Structure formats: C-alpha cells, structure tokens
Amino acid sequence: MLSKKQLTQSIEYLQSQGFEAPEVGIVLGTGLGKLVDSIENQKVAHYNQIPSFPLATVEFHSGKLIYGDLGGKKVVVMQGRFHLYEGYDFIDITYPVRVMHGLGIKNLLVSNAAGAVNLDMKKGDLMLIDDHINLQGGSPLAFKGVSEFGERFTDMSAPYDKEMNDKLKSLATSQNISLKEGVYASVVGPQLETRAEYRMLKILGADAVGMSTVPEIIVANHLNLPVSAISVLTDECDPDNLEPVDIADIIAIAGTAEPKMVALFKGLIELI
Ligand code: HPA
C-alpha cells in the first residue's frame, strides 16, 4: 500500500539533507551511472538511509539518490533503480518517482538498457522512446486509494512529452548523435527472451525490449509530470541468428554508448 504519510517522511528527510527544490529528476538505467560524474555540489542519500524507501537488496546496496547542479539546474538523480525481477512490486519500483515529484521536480528523464527488436537499429545505438507496450502483467496504478494520488484512469494517448522529445531530436542532430525513435516493450525478466518471444514482440510493434521504465512512465503520467526516455540498445535480438547474451556484455555496451546519452540529457536540462 502507498501512504501519503510514508511519502511525506521520505520527502521531509531528503529536504532535511539539503535536497531543496530540484527542477529535474533523472532515472539512470543499468550500466548508465556516469552522468553522476558531471553533477556538481553533490548531496547523496543512500536508499537504506531514507525513511519509508523500498529496502535495497544486496545487489543494490549501492542505490542512491544524488542531488546537485547539472546544466545550470538543480537535479535529483536516481542511481540504481528497482526492478520487478528483483521481487519488488509495482508500488515499490515507482515510489522514487513519487518522491522526486514530491520534492518538486517539473520534468523527468529516464534511461535504460534495451535489446533491439527492430533490426534496423544496432548495438550501441540510442533510441528515443516515442511510445510503449506494457507486457509486465500489471500496473503501478492498480491499488486501493489510487485516486487520492491522481486520476485513476490516467490518459496515455501521449505518454512521452512531445516538446522534450523534439528538443532531444534537435540536440541529437546538432551534436551529430544518431538518435533512433521507436516503441519500447517492457517485460518482467530477468530471463532474456526466446526466439519465439522476439518474433512476437516484432509482430506486436515493438522496436526495443527491456525490463524497466514503463511503470515509471505510467506514474509520471499519473502525476502529470512531463517525461522523456532514451534506450541504449545493447544487443540485437534477431530470432533467426540469435546469439547467447552475456549480461556483462550488455553492461559493457551500455557503457560505451553512455557518453551520447549523457550529452543529450545535459543538453536538454540546459534547454528546459
Ligand atoms: N531483452 C533483451 N535484450 C536486452 C534486454 C532485454 O530485456 N535488456 C537489455 N538487452
């Protein structure tokens, strides 16, 4: 259950630690932590220090919220997100978005590592998410009392903010960064997809597949928080020539493509 009291406890703790009126929130995906190096005047709160925050698992003991200056704005960055496949529920994984909103963010930027289902897209490419398909079998808004937090029947006709996405596209052009655009499908994981599942995803209209992001986007829309998201494509999901994937490879590819994502996010923060 989500309670306003819990949220207030988390928010007030962070404010007491100097997380004052951030303007932009950022969620960093797997292997995409380097943006944090560009943040100045950092204040850090580890997830396990924040009252009422979901308890970080052993793998995610390093999860933290970082506050500071980036691109001339106060930002709050989530380094290490919560996933369904770690056993968290939809309310847990989206809790930090509600906390960042409670702190005052006006825009949200989300990143993830994803597999390319559309084979015109290649390993190492960036894909701006234009729309999504929720294949995680649930919703972060399906709980008793959701109406106290916003409209239950949240409109999803344009879940990604057009203005922010247009700015990202023009930044990509001016910085000579190739930015594809497409549909992201979210699955639970943690197992990767079978060949038959990749064929299905393609038929469904997905360009990329990953294990995150969609719940956070749904909650951002619930909160009327403009959001953009970029996938870093870490592998090519060709059902007719499928090679075994190695999660270490995925993380390594995410790291090589990361500077392009950092440049786009920084540029956007300067513009919004
Ligand atoms: N599926 C396939 N490939 C991927 C994924 C995924 O969920 N995430 C990163 N590469």
Tab-separated table of C-alpha atoms and ligand atoms in Angstrom:
chain	number	residue	atom	x	y	z
A	1	MET	CA	0.000	0.000	0.000
A	2	LEU	CA	1.114	3.515	-0.741
A	3	SER	CA	0.519	6.053	2.012
A	4	LYS	CA	0.824	9.815	1.995
A	5	LYS	CA	2.421	9.642	5.433
A	6	GLN	CA	5.216	7.409	4.147
A	7	LEU	CA	5.849	9.670	1.180
A	8	THR	CA	5.973	12.720	3.422
A	9	GLN	CA	8.548	11.004	5.647
A	10	SER	CA	10.808	10.264	2.687
A	11	ILE	CA	10.412	13.758	1.248
A	12	GLU	CA	10.991	15.574	4.542
A	13	TYR	CA	14.098	13.506	5.263
A	14	LEU	CA	15.573	14.381	1.860
A	15	GLN	CA	14.730	18.064	2.332
A	16	SER	CA	16.490	17.956	5.704
A	17	GLN	CA	19.568	16.614	3.856
A	18	GLY	CA	19.582	19.606	1.510
A	19	PHE	CA	17.563	18.204	-1.425
A	20	GLU	CA	15.969	21.628	-1.906
A	21	ALA	CA	13.546	22.177	-4.809
A	22	PRO	CA	15.139	20.089	-7.581
A	23	GLU	CA	13.804	21.018	-11.026
A	24	VAL	CA	14.599	17.865	-12.977
A	25	GLY	CA	14.583	14.192	-11.936
A	26	ILE	CA	16.672	11.563	-13.716
A	27	VAL	CA	16.432	7.773	-13.533
A	28	LEU	CA	19.623	6.025	-14.636
A	29	GLY	CA	19.464	2.558	-16.177
A	30	THR	CA	21.746	-0.450	-15.890
A	31	GLY	CA	25.339	0.413	-16.825
A	32	LEU	CA	24.430	4.101	-17.202
A	33	GLY	CA	25.730	5.626	-13.991
A	34	LYS	CA	28.369	8.018	-15.332
A	35	LEU	CA	26.077	11.008	-15.695
A	36	VAL	CA	26.593	11.380	-11.969
A	37	ASP	CA	30.248	12.395	-12.517
A	38	SER	CA	29.040	15.617	-14.172
A	39	ILE	CA	26.938	16.700	-11.174
A	40	GLU	CA	28.445	19.456	-9.079
A	41	ASN	CA	27.886	20.240	-5.384
A	42	GLN	CA	26.583	16.746	-4.732
A	43	LYS	CA	24.485	15.666	-1.798
A	44	VAL	CA	23.925	11.916	-1.514
A	45	ALA	CA	21.258	9.841	0.228
A	46	HIS	CA	21.621	6.059	0.157
A	47	TYR	CA	18.298	4.308	-0.299
A	48	ASN	CA	18.640	2.500	3.009
A	49	GLN	CA	19.010	5.838	4.855
A	50	ILE	CA	15.741	7.276	3.504
A	51	PRO	CA	12.736	6.582	5.749
A	52	SER	CA	9.996	4.511	4.058
A	53	PHE	CA	12.065	3.957	0.911
A	54	PRO	CA	11.866	0.425	-0.540
A	55	LEU	CA	14.600	-1.677	1.064
A	56	ALA	CA	17.541	-2.053	-1.265
A	57	THR	CA	18.562	-5.662	-1.970
A	58	VAL	CA	22.144	-6.827	-1.545
A	59	GLU	CA	22.887	-6.292	-5.236
A	60	PHE	CA	21.567	-2.788	-4.934
A	61	HIS	CA	23.265	-1.708	-1.727
A	62	SER	CA	24.859	1.000	-3.868
A	63	GLY	CA	21.491	2.523	-4.820
A	64	LYS	CA	21.345	6.190	-4.031
A	65	LEU	CA	19.705	9.499	-4.776
A	66	ILE	CA	22.110	12.247	-5.740
A	67	TYR	CA	21.222	15.929	-5.677
A	68	GLY	CA	23.254	18.721	-7.214
A	69	ASP	CA	23.836	21.041	-10.181
A	70	LEU	CA	23.765	19.892	-13.790
A	71	GLY	CA	23.304	22.006	-16.908
A	72	GLY	CA	22.553	25.060	-14.772
A	73	LYS	CA	19.690	23.371	-12.893
A	74	LYS	CA	19.169	21.605	-9.594
A	75	VAL	CA	18.675	17.923	-10.359
A	76	VAL	CA	17.969	14.774	-8.410
A	77	VAL	CA	19.307	11.552	-9.873
A	78	MET	CA	18.341	8.003	-9.032
A	79	GLN	CA	21.391	5.810	-9.424
A	80	GLY	CA	20.198	2.213	-9.304
A	81	ARG	CA	16.510	1.639	-9.947
A	82	PHE	CA	14.255	-1.063	-8.550
A	83	HIS	CA	13.051	-3.822	-10.900
A	84	LEU	CA	10.129	-6.236	-10.749
A	85	TYR	CA	12.564	-9.089	-11.345
A	86	GLU	CA	14.235	-8.398	-8.014
A	87	GLY	CA	10.965	-9.167	-6.268
A	88	TYR	CA	9.764	-5.580	-5.761
A	89	ASP	CA	6.174	-4.744	-6.593
A	90	PHE	CA	4.858	-2.013	-8.884
A	91	ILE	CA	4.339	0.392	-5.981
A	92	ASP	CA	7.938	-0.072	-4.774
A	93	ILE	CA	9.539	0.436	-8.152
A	94	THR	CA	7.682	3.664	-8.800
A	95	TYR	CA	7.959	5.042	-5.260
A	96	PRO	CA	11.102	7.085	-6.055
A	97	VAL	CA	9.275	8.872	-8.914
A	98	ARG	CA	6.599	9.957	-6.458
A	99	VAL	CA	9.288	11.096	-4.009
A	100	MET	CA	11.124	13.140	-6.677
A	101	HIS	CA	7.795	14.681	-7.687
A	102	GLY	CA	7.107	15.493	-4.037
A	103	LEU	CA	10.497	17.236	-3.868
A	104	GLY	CA	9.322	19.474	-6.700
A	105	ILE	CA	10.721	18.188	-9.999
A	106	LYS	CA	8.994	19.623	-13.082
A	107	ASN	CA	10.433	17.193	-15.661
A	108	LEU	CA	11.627	13.599	-15.564
A	109	LEU	CA	14.285	11.934	-17.740
A	110	VAL	CA	14.576	8.149	-17.840
A	111	SER	CA	17.205	5.864	-19.361
A	112	ASN	CA	17.530	2.118	-19.764
A	113	ALA	CA	19.500	-0.601	-21.497
A	114	ALA	CA	17.345	-2.484	-24.005
A	115	GLY	CA	17.567	-5.076	-26.740
A	116	ALA	CA	16.930	-4.057	-30.378
A	117	VAL	CA	13.944	-5.939	-31.811
A	118	ASN	CA	13.865	-3.704	-34.887
A	119	LEU	CA	16.958	-4.891	-36.722
A	120	ASP	CA	17.453	-1.524	-38.440
A	121	MET	CA	18.677	-0.498	-35.011
A	122	LYS	CA	22.124	-1.639	-33.947
A	123	LYS	CA	24.044	-2.410	-30.791
A	124	GLY	CA	25.266	0.867	-29.307
A	125	ASP	CA	22.506	2.981	-30.922
A	126	LEU	CA	20.309	5.269	-28.853
A	127	MET	CA	16.533	5.080	-29.233
A	128	LEU	CA	14.239	7.851	-28.113
A	129	ILE	CA	11.066	6.222	-26.775
A	130	ASP	CA	8.021	7.528	-28.591
A	131	ASP	CA	5.509	5.050	-27.156
A	132	HIS	CA	5.441	1.796	-25.200
A	133	ILE	CA	3.755	-1.572	-24.734
A	134	ASN	CA	3.278	-2.773	-21.174
A	135	LEU	CA	3.884	-6.535	-21.064
A	136	GLN	CA	4.614	-6.698	-17.351
A	137	GLY	CA	1.170	-8.001	-16.435
A	138	GLY	CA	0.215	-5.262	-14.002
A	139	SER	CA	0.030	-1.546	-13.333
A	140	PRO	CA	1.526	0.759	-10.709
A	141	LEU	CA	-1.896	2.432	-10.527
A	142	ALA	CA	-3.876	-0.711	-9.674
A	143	PHE	CA	-4.182	-0.260	-5.915
A	144	LYS	CA	-6.814	0.778	-3.409
A	145	GLY	CA	-6.882	4.511	-2.848
A	146	VAL	CA	-5.017	5.471	-6.028
A	147	SER	CA	-7.474	8.327	-6.624
A	148	GLU	CA	-6.007	10.149	-3.616
A	149	PHE	CA	-2.780	10.435	-5.617
A	150	GLY	CA	-4.227	11.413	-9.009
A	151	GLU	CA	-6.716	10.410	-11.714
A	152	ARG	CA	-7.163	6.608	-11.680
A	153	PHE	CA	-7.953	6.385	-15.416
A	154	THR	CA	-4.764	8.110	-16.461
A	155	ASP	CA	-4.659	9.191	-20.102
A	156	MET	CA	-1.854	7.525	-22.064
A	157	SER	CA	-2.500	8.981	-25.514
A	158	ALA	CA	0.872	10.753	-25.466
A	159	PRO	CA	2.881	9.294	-22.574
A	160	TYR	CA	6.208	10.852	-23.651
A	161	ASP	CA	6.399	14.646	-23.735
A	162	LYS	CA	6.456	15.917	-27.313
A	163	GLU	CA	8.253	19.152	-26.537
A	164	MET	CA	11.050	17.420	-24.637
A	165	ASN	CA	11.339	14.722	-27.302
A	166	ASP	CA	11.550	17.373	-30.060
A	167	LYS	CA	14.335	19.103	-28.145
A	168	LEU	CA	16.229	15.808	-27.766
A	169	LYS	CA	15.913	15.196	-31.516
A	170	SER	CA	17.249	18.611	-32.442
A	171	LEU	CA	20.082	18.284	-29.907
A	172	ALA	CA	20.989	14.919	-31.446
A	173	THR	CA	21.087	16.483	-34.910
A	174	SER	CA	23.188	19.439	-33.824
A	175	GLN	CA	25.631	17.208	-31.913
A	176	ASN	CA	25.851	14.624	-34.688
A	177	ILE	CA	24.464	11.868	-32.486
A	178	SER	CA	22.371	9.249	-34.234
A	179	LEU	CA	19.078	9.008	-32.329
A	180	LYS	CA	16.557	6.403	-33.481
A	181	GLU	CA	12.954	6.619	-32.377
A	182	GLY	CA	10.561	3.820	-31.524
A	183	VAL	CA	8.350	1.730	-29.309
A	184	TYR	CA	9.681	0.123	-26.119
A	185	ALA	CA	8.095	-3.061	-24.788
A	186	SER	CA	8.568	-3.869	-21.116
A	187	VAL	CA	8.776	-7.433	-19.859
A	188	VAL	CA	9.304	-8.732	-16.319
A	189	GLY	CA	12.546	-10.690	-16.883
A	190	PRO	CA	15.045	-11.496	-15.526
A	191	GLN	CA	15.411	-14.208	-18.148
A	192	LEU	CA	16.027	-12.890	-21.633
A	193	GLU	CA	13.553	-13.603	-24.423
A	194	THR	CA	13.230	-16.743	-26.500
A	195	ARG	CA	13.389	-16.608	-30.304
A	196	ALA	CA	9.603	-17.049	-30.409
A	197	GLU	CA	9.177	-14.157	-27.986
A	198	TYR	CA	11.348	-11.870	-30.128
A	199	ARG	CA	9.195	-12.760	-33.149
A	200	MET	CA	6.087	-11.971	-31.119
A	201	LEU	CA	7.495	-8.640	-29.936
A	202	LYS	CA	8.207	-7.622	-33.500
A	203	ILE	CA	4.678	-8.542	-34.622
A	204	LEU	CA	3.280	-6.546	-31.699
A	205	GLY	CA	5.060	-3.425	-32.934
A	206	ALA	CA	7.973	-3.184	-30.522
A	207	ASP	CA	11.322	-1.747	-31.643
A	208	ALA	CA	13.108	-2.462	-28.369
A	209	VAL	CA	12.585	-4.617	-25.286
A	210	GLY	CA	13.684	-4.198	-21.697
A	211	MET	CA	12.740	-4.894	-18.092
A	212	SER	CA	12.012	-1.432	-16.720
A	213	THR	CA	10.833	2.116	-17.477
A	214	VAL	CA	7.140	1.571	-18.308
A	215	PRO	CA	5.963	1.611	-14.665
A	216	GLU	CA	7.885	4.847	-14.020
A	217	ILE	CA	6.394	6.405	-17.155
A	218	ILE	CA	2.857	5.431	-16.109
A	219	VAL	CA	3.376	7.064	-12.718
A	220	ALA	CA	4.896	10.187	-14.287
A	221	ASN	CA	1.714	10.469	-16.375
A	222	HIS	CA	-0.389	9.878	-13.267
A	223	LEU	CA	1.407	12.859	-11.714
A	224	ASN	CA	1.156	14.991	-14.897
A	225	LEU	CA	4.944	15.073	-14.928
A	226	PRO	CA	6.389	15.594	-18.445
A	227	VAL	CA	8.785	12.731	-19.170
A	228	SER	CA	11.227	11.626	-21.886
A	229	ALA	CA	13.104	8.344	-22.057
A	230	ILE	CA	16.067	7.021	-24.005
A	231	SER	CA	17.034	3.374	-24.513
A	232	VAL	CA	20.652	2.461	-25.036
A	233	LEU	CA	20.494	-0.569	-27.326
A	234	THR	CA	22.892	-3.177	-26.032
A	235	ASP	CA	22.148	-6.190	-28.209
A	236	GLU	CA	20.422	-7.182	-31.451
A	237	CYS	CA	17.502	-9.535	-30.927
A	238	ASP	CA	17.437	-11.382	-34.260
A	239	PRO	CA	15.381	-14.555	-33.792
A	240	ASP	CA	16.912	-16.169	-36.886
A	241	ASN	CA	20.506	-15.640	-35.742
A	242	LEU	CA	20.196	-15.386	-32.014
A	243	GLU	CA	23.428	-15.461	-30.077
A	244	PRO	CA	23.525	-16.142	-26.349
A	245	VAL	CA	23.724	-12.830	-24.499
A	246	ASP	CA	26.021	-12.179	-21.643
A	247	ILE	CA	24.868	-9.617	-19.107
A	248	ALA	CA	28.483	-8.425	-18.726
A	249	ASP	CA	28.489	-7.622	-22.479
A	250	ILE	CA	25.206	-5.732	-22.127
A	251	ILE	CA	26.668	-3.606	-19.349
A	252	ALA	CA	29.882	-3.021	-21.327
A	253	ILE	CA	27.969	-1.875	-24.454
A	254	ALA	CA	25.788	0.381	-22.310
A	255	GLY	CA	28.998	1.972	-21.001
A	256	THR	CA	30.373	2.670	-24.488
A	257	ALA	CA	27.146	4.336	-25.676
A	258	GLU	CA	26.630	6.188	-22.427
A	259	PRO	CA	28.519	9.441	-23.282
A	260	LYS	CA	25.997	10.150	-26.093
A	261	MET	CA	23.106	9.756	-23.674
A	262	VAL	CA	24.808	11.955	-21.094
A	263	ALA	CA	25.375	14.670	-23.735
A	264	LEU	CA	21.692	14.624	-24.760
A	265	PHE	CA	20.372	14.692	-21.192
A	266	LYS	CA	22.737	17.522	-20.232
A	267	GLY	CA	21.770	19.498	-23.323
A	268	LEU	CA	18.078	19.024	-22.614
A	269	ILE	CA	18.413	20.100	-18.989
A	270	GLU	CA	20.047	23.336	-20.174
A	271	LEU	CA	17.088	23.954	-22.506
A	272	ILE	CA	14.127	23.181	-20.232
B	1	HPA	N1	15.832	-8.212	-23.509
B	1	HPA	C1	16.730	-8.407	-24.490
B	1	HPA	N2	17.849	-7.748	-24.579
B	1	HPA	C2	18.112	-6.831	-23.653
B	1	HPA	C3	17.246	-6.584	-22.626
B	1	HPA	C4	16.035	-7.320	-22.539
B	1	HPA	O1	15.217	-7.149	-21.636
B	1	HPA	N3	17.802	-5.594	-21.868
B	1	HPA	C5	18.972	-5.272	-22.451
B	1	HPA	N4	19.162	-6.022	-23.537
